[in-house]
Amino acid sequence: MKIIDDLPFIKNIKKQYQQVLKQLNVYFFIQSFIYFIMFYFYNFFFFQLTYQQYFSLQYFKVLKNINFIFLNYIQEALHLH
């Protein structure tokens, strides 16, 4: 396995994946942060969510979890962690 890892094109692919992972991490973090701010302030000013908005909030939580599972899966596969 070590020999394969040392091949130049494998190293190159790993480097590219690391860059993509960094971009995705930043993107998902910003996305999550924006939704958090939106819902936090909505709650703060209006004190209660409608059913639909609560449902959306759950949806975004699930989406965020899926994103992190996906990222962890890639990291595990490439031993980047």
Tab-separated table of N, CA and C in Angstrom:
chain	number	residue	atom	x	y	z
A	1	MET	N	0.836	-1.200	0.000
A	1	MET	CA	0.000	0.000	0.000
A	1	MET	C	0.875	1.255	0.000
A	2	LYS	N	1.992	1.172	0.759
A	2	LYS	CA	2.904	2.319	0.852
A	2	LYS	C	3.464	2.672	-0.526
A	3	ILE	N	3.799	1.663	-1.300
A	3	ILE	CA	4.375	1.877	-2.640
A	3	ILE	C	3.374	2.637	-3.509
A	4	ILE	N	2.125	2.184	-3.464
A	4	ILE	CA	1.073	2.839	-4.262
A	4	ILE	C	0.920	4.302	-3.827
A	5	ASP	N	0.926	4.534	-2.491
A	5	ASP	CA	0.775	5.901	-1.959
A	5	ASP	C	1.893	6.826	-2.427
A	6	ASP	N	3.064	6.261	-2.679
A	6	ASP	CA	4.213	7.083	-3.068
A	6	ASP	C	4.252	7.419	-4.563
A	7	LEU	N	3.390	6.786	-5.342
A	7	LEU	CA	3.367	7.097	-6.773
A	7	LEU	C	2.974	8.564	-6.971
A	8	PRO	N	3.686	9.278	-7.883
A	8	PRO	CA	3.458	10.721	-8.051
A	8	PRO	C	2.002	11.084	-8.342
A	9	PHE	N	1.350	10.341	-9.228
A	9	PHE	CA	-0.022	10.738	-9.591
A	9	PHE	C	-1.001	10.504	-8.439
A	10	ILE	N	-0.705	9.504	-7.588
A	10	ILE	CA	-1.532	9.268	-6.390
A	10	ILE	C	-1.359	10.440	-5.420
A	11	LYS	N	-0.109	10.864	-5.243
A	11	LYS	CA	0.169	12.015	-4.369
A	11	LYS	C	-0.577	13.243	-4.866
A	12	ASN	N	-0.558	13.412	-6.196
A	12	ASN	CA	-1.215	14.556	-6.818
A	12	ASN	C	-2.722	14.532	-6.557
A	13	ILE	N	-3.319	13.357	-6.739
A	13	ILE	CA	-4.763	13.189	-6.508
A	13	ILE	C	-5.096	13.504	-5.050
A	14	LYS	N	-4.279	13.013	-4.138
A	14	LYS	CA	-4.506	13.264	-2.711
A	14	LYS	C	-4.452	14.764	-2.407
A	15	LYS	N	-3.482	15.424	-3.018
A	15	LYS	CA	-3.330	16.862	-2.805
A	15	LYS	C	-4.584	17.597	-3.284
A	16	GLN	N	-5.059	17.230	-4.465
A	16	GLN	CA	-6.267	17.855	-5.018
A	16	GLN	C	-7.468	17.608	-4.114
A	17	TYR	N	-7.597	16.387	-3.617
A	17	TYR	CA	-8.722	16.050	-2.732
A	17	TYR	C	-8.655	16.859	-1.443
A	18	GLN	N	-7.442	17.054	-0.933
A	18	GLN	CA	-7.295	17.843	0.293
A	18	GLN	C	-7.775	19.275	0.065
A	19	GLN	N	-7.439	19.829	-1.101
A	19	GLN	CA	-7.888	21.185	-1.421
A	19	GLN	C	-9.409	21.242	-1.524
A	20	VAL	N	-9.993	20.255	-2.208
A	20	VAL	CA	-11.446	20.189	-2.362
A	20	VAL	C	-12.111	20.061	-0.991
A	21	LEU	N	-11.542	19.208	-0.133
A	21	LEU	CA	-12.089	19.014	1.214
A	21	LEU	C	-12.085	20.308	2.002
A	22	LYS	N	-10.983	21.053	1.901
A	22	LYS	CA	-10.910	22.334	2.608
A	22	LYS	C	-12.011	23.268	2.130
A	23	GLN	N	-12.180	23.354	0.816
A	23	GLN	CA	-13.221	24.222	0.246
A	23	GLN	C	-14.602	23.788	0.709
A	24	LEU	N	-14.858	22.465	0.684
A	24	LEU	CA	-16.163	21.945	1.102
A	24	LEU	C	-16.414	22.231	2.576
A	25	ASN	N	-15.388	22.027	3.394
A	25	ASN	CA	-15.523	22.292	4.829
A	25	ASN	C	-15.911	23.737	5.089
A	26	VAL	N	-15.225	24.646	4.409
A	26	VAL	CA	-15.511	26.072	4.566
A	26	VAL	C	-16.927	26.368	4.084
A	27	TYR	N	-17.282	25.821	2.925
A	27	TYR	CA	-18.607	26.048	2.355
A	27	TYR	C	-19.703	25.552	3.300
A	28	PHE	N	-19.551	24.332	3.830
A	28	PHE	CA	-20.581	23.763	4.708
A	28	PHE	C	-20.651	24.522	6.023
A	29	PHE	N	-19.494	24.957	6.502
A	29	PHE	CA	-19.474	25.719	7.757
A	29	PHE	C	-20.238	27.023	7.586
A	30	ILE	N	-19.948	27.740	6.494
A	30	ILE	CA	-20.607	29.025	6.235
A	30	ILE	C	-22.111	28.814	6.067
A	31	GLN	N	-22.477	27.785	5.309
A	31	GLN	CA	-23.881	27.461	5.073
A	31	GLN	C	-24.598	27.198	6.405
A	32	SER	N	-24.002	26.369	7.241
A	32	SER	CA	-24.600	26.029	8.535
A	32	SER	C	-24.716	27.278	9.405
A	33	PHE	N	-23.669	28.090	9.376
A	33	PHE	CA	-23.629	29.294	10.196
A	33	PHE	C	-24.748	30.260	9.795
A	34	ILE	N	-24.938	30.431	8.483
A	34	ILE	CA	-25.995	31.319	7.982
A	34	ILE	C	-27.366	30.825	8.440
A	35	TYR	N	-27.616	29.524	8.301
A	35	TYR	CA	-28.906	28.985	8.733
A	35	TYR	C	-29.086	29.154	10.234
A	36	PHE	N	-28.008	28.945	10.981
A	36	PHE	CA	-28.084	29.098	12.436
A	36	PHE	C	-28.489	30.522	12.789
A	37	ILE	N	-27.822	31.496	12.192
A	37	ILE	CA	-28.118	32.913	12.448
A	37	ILE	C	-29.578	33.216	12.089
A	38	MET	N	-29.983	32.761	10.896
A	38	MET	CA	-31.353	33.021	10.427
A	38	MET	C	-32.385	32.531	11.442
A	39	PHE	N	-32.236	31.264	11.835
A	39	PHE	CA	-33.238	30.671	12.727
A	39	PHE	C	-33.133	31.232	14.138
A	40	TYR	N	-31.905	31.523	14.571
A	40	TYR	CA	-31.727	32.064	15.913
A	40	TYR	C	-32.443	33.401	16.019
A	41	PHE	N	-32.213	34.278	15.049
A	41	PHE	CA	-32.822	35.606	15.114
A	41	PHE	C	-34.326	35.552	14.881
A	42	TYR	N	-34.733	34.634	14.048
A	42	TYR	CA	-36.177	34.474	13.846
A	42	TYR	C	-36.828	34.114	15.182
A	43	ASN	N	-36.228	33.169	15.886
A	43	ASN	CA	-36.770	32.758	17.193
A	43	ASN	C	-36.718	33.893	18.201
A	44	PHE	N	-35.631	34.598	18.156
A	44	PHE	CA	-35.407	35.680	19.119
A	44	PHE	C	-36.490	36.747	18.993
A	45	PHE	N	-36.824	37.098	17.744
A	45	PHE	CA	-37.796	38.175	17.541
A	45	PHE	C	-39.246	37.701	17.556
A	46	PHE	N	-39.475	36.495	17.100
A	46	PHE	CA	-40.877	36.059	16.954
A	46	PHE	C	-41.285	34.961	17.928
A	47	PHE	N	-40.298	34.441	18.655
A	47	PHE	CA	-40.530	33.511	19.768
A	47	PHE	C	-41.061	32.132	19.403
A	48	GLN	N	-41.574	31.970	18.221
A	48	GLN	CA	-42.005	30.600	17.918
A	48	GLN	C	-41.967	30.325	16.419
A	49	LEU	N	-41.642	29.120	16.106
A	49	LEU	CA	-41.561	28.705	14.706
A	49	LEU	C	-42.898	28.124	14.273
A	50	THR	N	-43.234	28.342	13.036
A	50	THR	CA	-44.382	27.612	12.489
A	50	THR	C	-43.909	26.184	12.240
A	51	TYR	N	-44.835	25.299	12.040
A	51	TYR	CA	-44.485	23.891	11.811
A	51	TYR	C	-43.537	23.761	10.618
A	52	GLN	N	-43.861	24.506	9.558
A	52	GLN	CA	-43.064	24.413	8.325
A	52	GLN	C	-41.618	24.841	8.573
A	53	GLN	N	-41.443	25.913	9.326
A	53	GLN	CA	-40.087	26.387	9.584
A	53	GLN	C	-39.329	25.428	10.490
A	54	TYR	N	-40.055	24.847	11.454
A	54	TYR	CA	-39.416	23.855	12.315
A	54	TYR	C	-38.948	22.666	11.471
A	55	PHE	N	-39.797	22.269	10.553
A	55	PHE	CA	-39.472	21.161	9.658
A	55	PHE	C	-38.221	21.499	8.833
A	56	SER	N	-38.149	22.729	8.332
A	56	SER	CA	-36.982	23.167	7.550
A	56	SER	C	-35.719	23.103	8.407
A	57	LEU	N	-35.866	23.516	9.654
A	57	LEU	CA	-34.717	23.507	10.561
A	57	LEU	C	-34.200	22.078	10.738
A	58	GLN	N	-35.130	21.132	10.940
A	58	GLN	CA	-34.739	19.721	11.070
A	58	GLN	C	-34.057	19.256	9.784
A	59	TYR	N	-34.603	19.692	8.660
A	59	TYR	CA	-34.046	19.312	7.356
A	59	TYR	C	-32.596	19.781	7.242
A	60	PHE	N	-32.323	21.005	7.667
A	60	PHE	CA	-30.963	21.529	7.547
A	60	PHE	C	-30.014	20.818	8.505
A	61	LYS	N	-30.528	20.422	9.671
A	61	LYS	CA	-29.700	19.642	10.599
A	61	LYS	C	-29.300	18.320	9.949
A	62	VAL	N	-30.261	17.675	9.328
A	62	VAL	CA	-30.000	16.398	8.654
A	62	VAL	C	-29.008	16.608	7.518
A	63	LEU	N	-29.232	17.676	6.753
A	63	LEU	CA	-28.353	18.004	5.628
A	63	LEU	C	-26.923	18.185	6.113
A	64	LYS	N	-26.758	18.923	7.228
A	64	LYS	CA	-25.435	19.173	7.776
A	64	LYS	C	-24.780	17.850	8.188
A	65	ASN	N	-25.550	16.970	8.833
A	65	ASN	CA	-25.010	15.671	9.251
A	65	ASN	C	-24.561	14.849	8.054
A	66	ILE	N	-25.376	14.868	7.005
A	66	ILE	CA	-25.024	14.131	5.791
A	66	ILE	C	-23.729	14.690	5.203
A	67	ASN	N	-23.612	16.021	5.185
A	67	ASN	CA	-22.393	16.656	4.682
A	67	ASN	C	-21.177	16.169	5.448
A	68	PHE	N	-21.264	16.148	6.777
A	68	PHE	CA	-20.110	15.754	7.589
A	68	PHE	C	-19.802	14.274	7.432
A	69	ILE	N	-20.852	13.457	7.325
A	69	ILE	CA	-20.632	12.020	7.111
A	69	ILE	C	-19.887	11.820	5.786
A	70	PHE	N	-20.338	12.554	4.768
A	70	PHE	CA	-19.722	12.482	3.437
A	70	PHE	C	-18.247	12.883	3.501
A	71	LEU	N	-17.961	13.986	4.193
A	71	LEU	CA	-16.581	14.458	4.311
A	71	LEU	C	-15.729	13.452	5.077
A	72	ASN	N	-16.279	12.917	6.169
A	72	ASN	CA	-15.530	11.932	6.960
A	72	ASN	C	-15.232	10.693	6.136
A	73	TYR	N	-16.201	10.314	5.324
A	73	TYR	CA	-16.030	9.133	4.480
A	73	TYR	C	-14.861	9.336	3.515
A	74	ILE	N	-14.811	10.502	2.887
A	74	ILE	CA	-13.718	10.806	1.950
A	74	ILE	C	-12.380	10.825	2.700
A	75	GLN	N	-12.382	11.462	3.880
A	75	GLN	CA	-11.147	11.551	4.658
A	75	GLN	C	-10.650	10.163	5.069
A	76	GLU	N	-11.582	9.320	5.499
A	76	GLU	CA	-11.217	7.939	5.865
A	76	GLU	C	-10.637	7.207	4.659
A	77	ALA	N	-11.318	7.358	3.526
A	77	ALA	CA	-10.901	6.641	2.319
A	77	ALA	C	-9.497	7.053	1.892
A	78	LEU	N	-9.162	8.315	2.096
A	78	LEU	CA	-7.856	8.812	1.641
A	78	LEU	C	-6.838	8.951	2.771
A	79	HIS	N	-7.230	8.542	3.989
A	79	HIS	CA	-6.354	8.637	5.161
A	79	HIS	C	-5.838	10.060	5.355
A	80	LEU	N	-6.753	11.019	5.242
A	80	LEU	CA	-6.307	12.422	5.351
A	80	LEU	C	-6.448	12.957	6.768
A	81	HIS	N	-7.164	12.256	7.604
A	81	HIS	CA	-7.441	12.777	8.952
A	81	HIS	C	-6.180	12.734	9.814
